[in-house]
Coordinates of C-alpha atoms and ligand atoms in Angstrom, one line a residue:
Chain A
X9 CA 33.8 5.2 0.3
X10 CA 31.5 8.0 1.8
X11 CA 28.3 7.3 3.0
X12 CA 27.0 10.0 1.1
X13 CA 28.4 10.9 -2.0
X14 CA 26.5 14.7 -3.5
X15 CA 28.5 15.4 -6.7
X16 CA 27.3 18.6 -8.4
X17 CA 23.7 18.6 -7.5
X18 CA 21.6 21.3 -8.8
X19 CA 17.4 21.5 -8.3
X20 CA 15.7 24.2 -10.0
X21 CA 11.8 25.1 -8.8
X22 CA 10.4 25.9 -12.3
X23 CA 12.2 28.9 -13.7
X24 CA 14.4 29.6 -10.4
X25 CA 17.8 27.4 -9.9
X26 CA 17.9 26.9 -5.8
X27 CA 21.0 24.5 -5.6
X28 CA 23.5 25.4 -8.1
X29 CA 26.1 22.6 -8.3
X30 CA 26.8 21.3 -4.7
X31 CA 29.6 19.1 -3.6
X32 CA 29.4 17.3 -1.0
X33 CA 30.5 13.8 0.7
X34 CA 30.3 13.0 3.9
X35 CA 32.0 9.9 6.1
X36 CA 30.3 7.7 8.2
X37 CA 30.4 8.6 11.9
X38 CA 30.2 12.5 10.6
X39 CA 27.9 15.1 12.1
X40 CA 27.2 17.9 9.8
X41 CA 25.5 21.0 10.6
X42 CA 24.1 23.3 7.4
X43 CA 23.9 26.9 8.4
X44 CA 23.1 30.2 6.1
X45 CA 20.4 32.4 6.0
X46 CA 16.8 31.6 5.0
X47 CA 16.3 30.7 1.4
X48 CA 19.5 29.4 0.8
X49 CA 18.3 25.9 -0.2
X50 CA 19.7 24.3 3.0
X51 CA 16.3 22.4 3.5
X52 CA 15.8 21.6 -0.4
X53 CA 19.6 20.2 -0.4
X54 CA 18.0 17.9 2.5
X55 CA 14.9 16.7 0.6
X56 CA 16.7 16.0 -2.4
X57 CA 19.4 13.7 -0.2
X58 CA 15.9 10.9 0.5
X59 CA 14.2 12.0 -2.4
X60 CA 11.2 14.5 -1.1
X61 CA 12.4 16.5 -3.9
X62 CA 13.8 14.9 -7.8
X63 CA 17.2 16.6 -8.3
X64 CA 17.8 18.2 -12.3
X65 CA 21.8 17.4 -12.6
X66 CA 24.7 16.0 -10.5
X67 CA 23.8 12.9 -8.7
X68 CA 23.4 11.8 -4.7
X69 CA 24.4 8.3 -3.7
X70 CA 23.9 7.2 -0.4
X71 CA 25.7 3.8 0.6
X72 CA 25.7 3.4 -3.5
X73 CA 22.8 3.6 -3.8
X74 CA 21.8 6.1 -6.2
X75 CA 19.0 8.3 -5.5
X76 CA 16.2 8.7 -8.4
X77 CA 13.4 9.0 -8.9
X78 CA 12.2 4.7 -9.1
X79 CA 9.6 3.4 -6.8
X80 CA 11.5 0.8 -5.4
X81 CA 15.2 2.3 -5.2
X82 CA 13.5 5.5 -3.6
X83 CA 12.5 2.9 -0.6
X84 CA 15.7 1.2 -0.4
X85 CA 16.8 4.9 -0.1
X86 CA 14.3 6.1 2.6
X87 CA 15.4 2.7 5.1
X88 CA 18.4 4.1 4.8
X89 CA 18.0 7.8 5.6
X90 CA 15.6 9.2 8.0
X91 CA 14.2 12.7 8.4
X92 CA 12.9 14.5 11.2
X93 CA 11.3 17.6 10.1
X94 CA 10.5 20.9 12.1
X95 CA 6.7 20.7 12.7
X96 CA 7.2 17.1 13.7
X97 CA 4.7 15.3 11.9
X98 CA 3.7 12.6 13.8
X99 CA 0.9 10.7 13.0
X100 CA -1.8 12.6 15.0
X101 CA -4.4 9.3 15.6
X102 CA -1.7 7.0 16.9
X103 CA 0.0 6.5 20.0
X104 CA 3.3 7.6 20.2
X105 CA 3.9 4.0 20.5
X106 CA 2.3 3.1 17.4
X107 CA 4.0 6.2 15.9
X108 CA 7.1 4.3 16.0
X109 CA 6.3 0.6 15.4
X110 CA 4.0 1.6 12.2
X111 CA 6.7 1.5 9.4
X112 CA 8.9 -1.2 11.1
X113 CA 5.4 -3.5 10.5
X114 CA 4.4 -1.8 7.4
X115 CA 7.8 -1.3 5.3
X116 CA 10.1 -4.1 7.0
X117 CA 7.4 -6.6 7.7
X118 CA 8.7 -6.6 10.9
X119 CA 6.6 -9.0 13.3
X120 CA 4.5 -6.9 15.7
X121 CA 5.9 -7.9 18.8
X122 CA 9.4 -7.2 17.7
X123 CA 8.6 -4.2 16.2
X124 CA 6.9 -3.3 19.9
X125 CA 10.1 -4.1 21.4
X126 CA 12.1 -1.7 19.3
X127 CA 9.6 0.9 19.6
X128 CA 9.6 0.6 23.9
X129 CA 13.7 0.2 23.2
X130 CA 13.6 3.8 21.0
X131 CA 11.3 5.5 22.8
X132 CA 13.8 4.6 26.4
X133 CA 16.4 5.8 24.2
X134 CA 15.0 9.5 24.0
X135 CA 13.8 9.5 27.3
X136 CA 10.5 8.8 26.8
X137 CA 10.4 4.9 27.7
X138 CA 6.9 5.3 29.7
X139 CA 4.7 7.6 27.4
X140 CA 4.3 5.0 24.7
X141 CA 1.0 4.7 25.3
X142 CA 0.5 8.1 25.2
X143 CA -1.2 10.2 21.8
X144 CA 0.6 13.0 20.1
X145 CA -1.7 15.7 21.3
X146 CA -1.2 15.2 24.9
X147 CA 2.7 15.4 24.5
X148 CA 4.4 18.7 24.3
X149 CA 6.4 19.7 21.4
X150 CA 9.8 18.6 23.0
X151 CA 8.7 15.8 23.8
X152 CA 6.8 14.9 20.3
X153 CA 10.3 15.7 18.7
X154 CA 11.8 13.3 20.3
X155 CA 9.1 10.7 19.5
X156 CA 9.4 11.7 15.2
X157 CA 13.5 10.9 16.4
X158 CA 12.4 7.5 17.6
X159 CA 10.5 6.9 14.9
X160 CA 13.3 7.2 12.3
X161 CA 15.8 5.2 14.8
X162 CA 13.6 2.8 14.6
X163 CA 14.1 2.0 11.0
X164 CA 17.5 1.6 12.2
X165 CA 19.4 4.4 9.6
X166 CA 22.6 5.0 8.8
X167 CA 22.2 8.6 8.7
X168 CA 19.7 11.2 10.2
X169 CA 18.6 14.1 8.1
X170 CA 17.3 16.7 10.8
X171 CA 15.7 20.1 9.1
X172 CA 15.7 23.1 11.7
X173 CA 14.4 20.0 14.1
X174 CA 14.4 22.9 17.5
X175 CA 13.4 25.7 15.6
X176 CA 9.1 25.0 16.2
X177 CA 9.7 24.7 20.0
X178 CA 9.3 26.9 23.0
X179 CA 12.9 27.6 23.8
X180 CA 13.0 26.3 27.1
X181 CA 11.9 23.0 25.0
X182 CA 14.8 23.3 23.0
X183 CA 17.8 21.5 24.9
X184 CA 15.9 17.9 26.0
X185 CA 15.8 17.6 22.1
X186 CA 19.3 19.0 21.4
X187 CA 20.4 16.6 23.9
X188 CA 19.2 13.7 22.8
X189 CA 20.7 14.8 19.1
X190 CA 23.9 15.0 21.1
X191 CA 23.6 11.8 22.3
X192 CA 23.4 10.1 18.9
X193 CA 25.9 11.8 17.7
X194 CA 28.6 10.5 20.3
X195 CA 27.1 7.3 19.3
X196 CA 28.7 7.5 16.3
X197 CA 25.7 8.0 14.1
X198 CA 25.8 10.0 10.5
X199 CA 23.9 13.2 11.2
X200 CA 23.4 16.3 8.9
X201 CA 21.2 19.1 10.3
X202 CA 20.1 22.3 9.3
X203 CA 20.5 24.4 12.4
X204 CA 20.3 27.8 13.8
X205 CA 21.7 26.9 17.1
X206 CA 25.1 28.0 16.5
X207 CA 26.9 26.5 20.3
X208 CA 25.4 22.8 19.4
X209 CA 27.2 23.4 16.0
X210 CA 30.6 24.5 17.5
X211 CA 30.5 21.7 20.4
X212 CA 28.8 18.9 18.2
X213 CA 30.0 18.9 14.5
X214 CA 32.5 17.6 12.7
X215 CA 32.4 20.0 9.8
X216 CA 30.4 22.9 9.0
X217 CA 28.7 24.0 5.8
X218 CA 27.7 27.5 5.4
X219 CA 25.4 27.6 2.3
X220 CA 24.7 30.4 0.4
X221 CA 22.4 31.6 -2.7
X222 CA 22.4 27.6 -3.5
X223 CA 25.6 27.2 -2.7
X224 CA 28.3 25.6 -0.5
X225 CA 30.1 28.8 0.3
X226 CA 32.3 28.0 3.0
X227 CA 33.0 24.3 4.4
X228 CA 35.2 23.2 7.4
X229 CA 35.2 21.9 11.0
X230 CA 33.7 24.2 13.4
X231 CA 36.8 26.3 14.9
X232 CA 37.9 27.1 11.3
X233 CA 33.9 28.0 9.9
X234 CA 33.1 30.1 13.4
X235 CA 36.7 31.1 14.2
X236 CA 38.2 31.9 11.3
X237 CA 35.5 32.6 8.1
X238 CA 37.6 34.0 4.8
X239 CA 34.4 35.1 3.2
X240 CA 33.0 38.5 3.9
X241 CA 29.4 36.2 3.6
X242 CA 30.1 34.1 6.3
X243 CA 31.5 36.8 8.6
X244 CA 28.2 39.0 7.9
X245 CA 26.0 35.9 8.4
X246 CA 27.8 35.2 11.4
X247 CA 27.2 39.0 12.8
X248 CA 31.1 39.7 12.7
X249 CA 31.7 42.5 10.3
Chain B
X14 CA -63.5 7.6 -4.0
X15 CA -64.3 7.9 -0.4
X16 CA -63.6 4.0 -0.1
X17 CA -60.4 5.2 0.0
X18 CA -59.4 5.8 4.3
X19 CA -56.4 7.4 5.1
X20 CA -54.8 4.2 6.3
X21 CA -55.2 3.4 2.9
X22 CA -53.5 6.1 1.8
X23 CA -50.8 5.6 4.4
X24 CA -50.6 1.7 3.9
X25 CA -49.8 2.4 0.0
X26 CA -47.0 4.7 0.6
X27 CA -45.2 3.0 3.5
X28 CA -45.8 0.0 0.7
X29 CA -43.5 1.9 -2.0
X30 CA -41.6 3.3 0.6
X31 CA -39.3 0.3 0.9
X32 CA -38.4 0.9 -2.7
X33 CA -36.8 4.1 -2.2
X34 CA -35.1 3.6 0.9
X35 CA -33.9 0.2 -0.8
X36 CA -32.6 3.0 -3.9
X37 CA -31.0 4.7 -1.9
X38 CA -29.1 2.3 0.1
X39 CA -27.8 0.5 -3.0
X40 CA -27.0 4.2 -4.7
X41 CA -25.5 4.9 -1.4
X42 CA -23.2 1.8 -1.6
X43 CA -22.8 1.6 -4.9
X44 CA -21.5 5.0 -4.9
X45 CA -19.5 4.3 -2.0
X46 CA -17.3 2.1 -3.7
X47 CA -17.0 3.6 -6.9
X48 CA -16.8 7.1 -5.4
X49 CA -13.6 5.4 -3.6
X50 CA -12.0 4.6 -6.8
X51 CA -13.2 7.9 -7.9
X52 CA -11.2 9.3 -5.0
X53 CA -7.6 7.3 -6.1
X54 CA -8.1 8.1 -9.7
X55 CA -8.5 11.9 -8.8
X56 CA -5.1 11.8 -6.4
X57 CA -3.4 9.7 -8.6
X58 CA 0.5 10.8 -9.2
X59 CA -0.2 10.1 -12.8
X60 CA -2.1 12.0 -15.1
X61 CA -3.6 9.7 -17.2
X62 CA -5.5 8.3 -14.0
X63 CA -6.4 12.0 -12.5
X64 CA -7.7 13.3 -16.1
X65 CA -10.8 11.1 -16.3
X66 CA -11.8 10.8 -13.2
X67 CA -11.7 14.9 -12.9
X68 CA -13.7 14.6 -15.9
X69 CA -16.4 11.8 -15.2
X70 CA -16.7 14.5 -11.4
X71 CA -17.5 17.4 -13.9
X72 CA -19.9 15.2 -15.8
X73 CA -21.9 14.4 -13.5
X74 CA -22.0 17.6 -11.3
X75 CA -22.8 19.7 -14.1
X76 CA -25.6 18.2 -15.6
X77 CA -29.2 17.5 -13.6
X78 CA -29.8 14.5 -12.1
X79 CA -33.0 13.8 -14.5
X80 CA -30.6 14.2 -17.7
X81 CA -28.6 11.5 -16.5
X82 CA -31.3 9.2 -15.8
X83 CA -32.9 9.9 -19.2
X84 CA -29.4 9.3 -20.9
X85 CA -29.2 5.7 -19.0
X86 CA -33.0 5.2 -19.3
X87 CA -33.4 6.1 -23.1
X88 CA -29.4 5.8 -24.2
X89 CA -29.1 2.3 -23.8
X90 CA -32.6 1.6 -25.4
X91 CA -30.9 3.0 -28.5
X92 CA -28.4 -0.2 -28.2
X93 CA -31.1 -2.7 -28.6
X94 CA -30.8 -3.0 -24.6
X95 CA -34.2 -2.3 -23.1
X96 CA -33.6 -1.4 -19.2
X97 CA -36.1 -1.9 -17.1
X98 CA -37.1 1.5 -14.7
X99 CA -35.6 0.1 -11.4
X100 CA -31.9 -1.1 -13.4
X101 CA -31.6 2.8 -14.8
X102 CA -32.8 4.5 -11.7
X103 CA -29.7 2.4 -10.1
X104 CA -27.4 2.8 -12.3
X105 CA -27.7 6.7 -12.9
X106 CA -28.1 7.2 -8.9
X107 CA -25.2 5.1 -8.0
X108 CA -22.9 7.2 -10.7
X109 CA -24.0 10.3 -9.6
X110 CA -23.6 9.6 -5.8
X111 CA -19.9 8.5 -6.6
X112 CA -18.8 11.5 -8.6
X113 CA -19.9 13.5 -5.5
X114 CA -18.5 11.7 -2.8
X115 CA -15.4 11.1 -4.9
X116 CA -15.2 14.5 -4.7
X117 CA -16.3 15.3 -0.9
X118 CA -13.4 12.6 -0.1
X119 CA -10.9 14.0 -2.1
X120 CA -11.5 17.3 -0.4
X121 CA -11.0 15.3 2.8
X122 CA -7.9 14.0 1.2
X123 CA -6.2 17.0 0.9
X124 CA -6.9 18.8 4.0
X125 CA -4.6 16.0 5.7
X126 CA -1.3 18.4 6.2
X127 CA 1.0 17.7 3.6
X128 CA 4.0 16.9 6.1
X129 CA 2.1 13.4 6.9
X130 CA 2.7 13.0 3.4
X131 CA 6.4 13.5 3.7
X132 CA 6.9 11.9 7.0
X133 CA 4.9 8.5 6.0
X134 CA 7.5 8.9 2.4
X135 CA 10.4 9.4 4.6
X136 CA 9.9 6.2 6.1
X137 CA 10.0 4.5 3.4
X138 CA 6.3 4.1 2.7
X139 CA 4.5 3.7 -0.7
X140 CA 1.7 5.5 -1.9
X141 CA -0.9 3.2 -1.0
X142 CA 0.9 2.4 2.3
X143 CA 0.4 6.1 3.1
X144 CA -2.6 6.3 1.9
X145 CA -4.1 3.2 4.1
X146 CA -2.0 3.4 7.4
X147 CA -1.6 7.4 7.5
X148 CA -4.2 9.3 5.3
X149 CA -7.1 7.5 5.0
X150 CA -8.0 7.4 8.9
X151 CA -7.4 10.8 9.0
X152 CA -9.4 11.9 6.5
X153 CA -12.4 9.6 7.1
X154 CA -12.8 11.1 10.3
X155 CA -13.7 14.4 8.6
X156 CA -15.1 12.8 5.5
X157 CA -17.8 11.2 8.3
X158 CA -20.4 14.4 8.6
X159 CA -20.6 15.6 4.9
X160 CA -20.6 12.0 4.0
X161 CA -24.0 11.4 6.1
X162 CA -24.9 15.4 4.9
X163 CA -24.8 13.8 1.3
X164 CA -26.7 10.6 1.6
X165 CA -30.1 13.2 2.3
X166 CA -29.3 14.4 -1.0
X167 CA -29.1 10.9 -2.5
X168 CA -32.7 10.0 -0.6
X169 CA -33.8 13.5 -2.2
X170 CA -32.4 12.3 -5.7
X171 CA -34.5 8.8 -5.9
X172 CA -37.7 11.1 -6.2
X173 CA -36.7 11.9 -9.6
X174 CA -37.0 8.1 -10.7
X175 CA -40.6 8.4 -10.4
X176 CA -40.1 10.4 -13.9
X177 CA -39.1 7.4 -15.8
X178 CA -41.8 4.8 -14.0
X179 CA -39.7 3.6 -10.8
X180 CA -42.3 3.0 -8.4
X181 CA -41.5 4.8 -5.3
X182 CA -42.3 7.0 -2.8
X183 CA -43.0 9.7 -5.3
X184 CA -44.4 8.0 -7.6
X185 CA -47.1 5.9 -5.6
X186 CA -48.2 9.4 -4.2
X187 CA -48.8 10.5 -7.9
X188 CA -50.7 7.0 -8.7
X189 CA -53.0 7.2 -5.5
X190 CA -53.5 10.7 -6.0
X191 CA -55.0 9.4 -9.5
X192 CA -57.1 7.2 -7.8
X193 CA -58.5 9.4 -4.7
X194 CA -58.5 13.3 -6.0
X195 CA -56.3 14.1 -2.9
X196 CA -53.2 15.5 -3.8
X197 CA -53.0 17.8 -0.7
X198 CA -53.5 15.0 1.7
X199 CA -51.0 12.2 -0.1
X200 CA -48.0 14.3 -1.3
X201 CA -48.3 15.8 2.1
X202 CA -47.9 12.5 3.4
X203 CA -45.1 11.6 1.2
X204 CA -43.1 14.9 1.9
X205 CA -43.6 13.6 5.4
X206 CA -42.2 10.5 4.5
X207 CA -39.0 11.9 3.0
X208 CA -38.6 14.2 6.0
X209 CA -38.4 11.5 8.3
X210 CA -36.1 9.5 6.3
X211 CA -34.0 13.0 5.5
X212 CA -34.0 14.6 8.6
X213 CA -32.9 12.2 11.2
X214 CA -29.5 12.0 8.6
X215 CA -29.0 15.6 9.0
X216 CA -29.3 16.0 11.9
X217 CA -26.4 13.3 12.8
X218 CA -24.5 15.0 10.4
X219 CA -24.5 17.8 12.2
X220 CA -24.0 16.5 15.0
X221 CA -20.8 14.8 14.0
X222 CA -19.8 17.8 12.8
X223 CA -19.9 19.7 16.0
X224 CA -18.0 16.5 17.7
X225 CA -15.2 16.9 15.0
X226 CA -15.4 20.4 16.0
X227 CA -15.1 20.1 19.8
X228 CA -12.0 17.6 19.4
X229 CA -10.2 19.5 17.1
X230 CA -10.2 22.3 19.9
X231 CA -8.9 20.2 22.4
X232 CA -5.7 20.0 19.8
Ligands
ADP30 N1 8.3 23.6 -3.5 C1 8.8 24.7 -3.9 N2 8.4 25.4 -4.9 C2 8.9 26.6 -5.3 N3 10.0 27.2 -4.7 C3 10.5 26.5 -3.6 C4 9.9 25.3 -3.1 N4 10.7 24.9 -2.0 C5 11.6 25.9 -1.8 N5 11.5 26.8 -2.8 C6 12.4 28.0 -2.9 O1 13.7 27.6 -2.9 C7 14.5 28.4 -2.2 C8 15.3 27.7 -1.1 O2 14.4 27.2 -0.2 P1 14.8 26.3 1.1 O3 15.6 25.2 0.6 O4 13.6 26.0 1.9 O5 15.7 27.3 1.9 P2 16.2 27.3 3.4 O6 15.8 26.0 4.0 O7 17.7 27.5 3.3 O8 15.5 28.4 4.1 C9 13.6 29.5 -1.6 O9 13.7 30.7 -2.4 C10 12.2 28.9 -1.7 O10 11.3 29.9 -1.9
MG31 MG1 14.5 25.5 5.6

């Protein structure tokens, strides 16, 4: 059974459709990379998979459990996806420490010193083992990234929703974070990500989905999506004419 | 009438003076808490919750202040309740104050950047979760200055309970002023009084405000 199971999804913002039918299922173990051009409803298609956005047709299941729109189900949901977004978002009055050990405490009831031992555990695991007492603002933006990815590891996830995660960052900020994507990747966990950075795509993904006007357009692994496109969309997107 | 000294004078006002700075605490309390359930009613997802409390909010900040304490004062006289001056200068002042901080706090709300929102609900976290591990410390640290800005107001507002009989600052000037013929000198006194209740209040608010404003640079 597929982790994630997207079976004709469609999500209209009053009067304008953005996703119009998507398929989509995707195995445990995959990396996925959404590309396509701005607009396309890559990061919609995201929200929608934890529930940031309610869907108006098709259906999403993620390790069967159906995503909609109930309190509690949306939870069960959101332990099992997390989401790193591109600005971040950490909390801006806690450590980065406490960053990470606030929903294991709050949401899992996990006991605080356990929780502090997964968050000094996640934090070693993107490099950043001795700033945990350190507070957002004083970290740079590669470096706060990487804290927002501990902070969904640490709900232990079976897959990682990341939206344009490098795209807010100086570039020479931009590989420490890509790195530590590639990391959890080879680690076998699910990832989808929504990414301009076409090289961590090629070397890093299983399959690649070129979305466009709503749509999955084109879908394959990585040699047939940047080596081969059949649609004229792709090939313009991909500035081959 | 010259038996009257101006320790006299003084010793009668600081005398009522307890009762408004004891008004204004309890509005200031009172309104505190119902201004907070103000604040959850007006954010609420549903609608049925955010309808009245966006409607008790234009209520009471569109009508004066002395309406609102006739309407308690004379209102529930016409139920056969008779309310004495103190209970319906409480009442009307601790309503009032909650409608506006309910509504200073839910501007405070919602300047909090709506991705802590989505990260707190990505976690996994529910509404009130969010509110009290994520929002809620964020916003009171801007909610702090206009808070303190709004509780001169409040002081201000317990004058007006001199109207219906509350004894008070305001209204023990008015009575010794009866007795003495020296409106100048006493209501002079008492605007004195309220200024060194009020101003000391502002002035922290403001400089809270420029505190919140130096950190936020350092960003
Ligand atoms: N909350 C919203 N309300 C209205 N329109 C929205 C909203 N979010 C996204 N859209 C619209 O949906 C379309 C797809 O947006 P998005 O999924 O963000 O695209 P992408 O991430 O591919 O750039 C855009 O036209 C955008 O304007
Ligand atoms: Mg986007």
């Amino acid at each position: 059974m597929s982790l994630i199971a997207i079976t004709d999804v469609r999500k209209s913002f009053g009067q304008t459709e953005v996703l119009k039918g998507i398929d989509l299922d995707i195995e445990p173990g995959e990396v996925i990379a959404i590309i396509g051009k701005s607009g396309s409803g890559k990061s919609t298609l995201l929200r929608c998979i934890n529930g940031l956005e309610t869907i108006n047709g098709g259906s999403i299941a993620v390790a069967g459990v159906h995503v909609s729109g109930e309190d509690r189900q949306l939870r069960e949901l959101r332990l099992k996806v997390g989401m790193i977004f591109q600005q971040f978002n950490l909390f801006p009055h806690l450590s980065a420490g406490r960053n990470v050990m606030l929903a294991q405490t709050v949401v899992k009831k996990t006991p605080k010193e356990e929780a502090r031992r997964i968050a000094e555990e996640m934090l070693d695991r993107v490099g950043l083992g001795n700033r945990f007492d350190a507070l957002p603002e004083e970290l740079s933006g590669g470096q706060q990234q990487r804290v927002a990815i501990a902070r969904a590891l640490a709900m232990k996830p079976a897959a990682l929703l990341c939206d344009e995660i490098t795209s807010a960052l100086d570039p020479e900020l931009v590989a420490e974070v890509l790195q530590v994507v590639r990391k959890l990747a080879e680690e076998g966990m699910t990832l989808i990500t929504v990414t301009h950075e076409m090289n961590f795509a090629r070397e890093v993904c299983s399959r690649v989905v070129f979305m466009h006007l709503g749509k999955v357009h084109e879908i394959g692994p990585p040699e047939a999506v940047f080596g081969a496109p059949k649609t004229p969309e792709l090939r313009q997107f991909l500035g081959m004419q | 009438m010259t038996d009257f000294t101006l320790w006299d004078i003084v010793r009668n006002l600081l005398f009522a003076l307890r009762w408004t700075v004891l008004l204004s605490l309890v509005s200031f309390v009172g309104g505190g808490v119902i201004g907070l359930l103000v604040l959850f009613a007006r954010i609420a997802k549903r609608r049925f919750a955010r309808l009245p409390a966006k409607l008790y909010i234009e209520l009471f900040q569109g009508t004066p202040l002395l309406m609102q304490l006739f309407l308690v004062f004379f209102g529930l006289g016409l139920f056969g309740i008779s309310v004495p001056a103190w209970l319906a200068a409480g009442v009307a002042l601790v309503l009032w104050t909650a409608a506006f901080l309910g509504e200073i706090w839910r501007g405070c709300v919602e300047a909090i950047a709506k991705g802590q929102w989505e990260a707190s609900a990505s976690l996994g976290m529910s509404r009130l979760e969010q509110m009290r591990h994520v929002i809620l410390p964020q916003a009171l640290r801007i909610a702090v200055p206009p808070t303190v800005g709004f509780s001169v107001q409040v002081v201000k507002g317990t004058a007006l309970t001199s109207i219906i009989g509350f004894i008070e600052l305001t209204k023990a000037g008015t009575i010794i002023t009866n007795a003495t013929f020296q409106p100048f000198t006493v209501y002079g006194l008492v605007a004195l009084f309220y200024f060194a209740l009020c101003w000391p209040l502002s002035l922290t608010s403001r400089l809270l405000e420029r505190k919140l404003h130096v950190s936020h640079r350092h960003h």
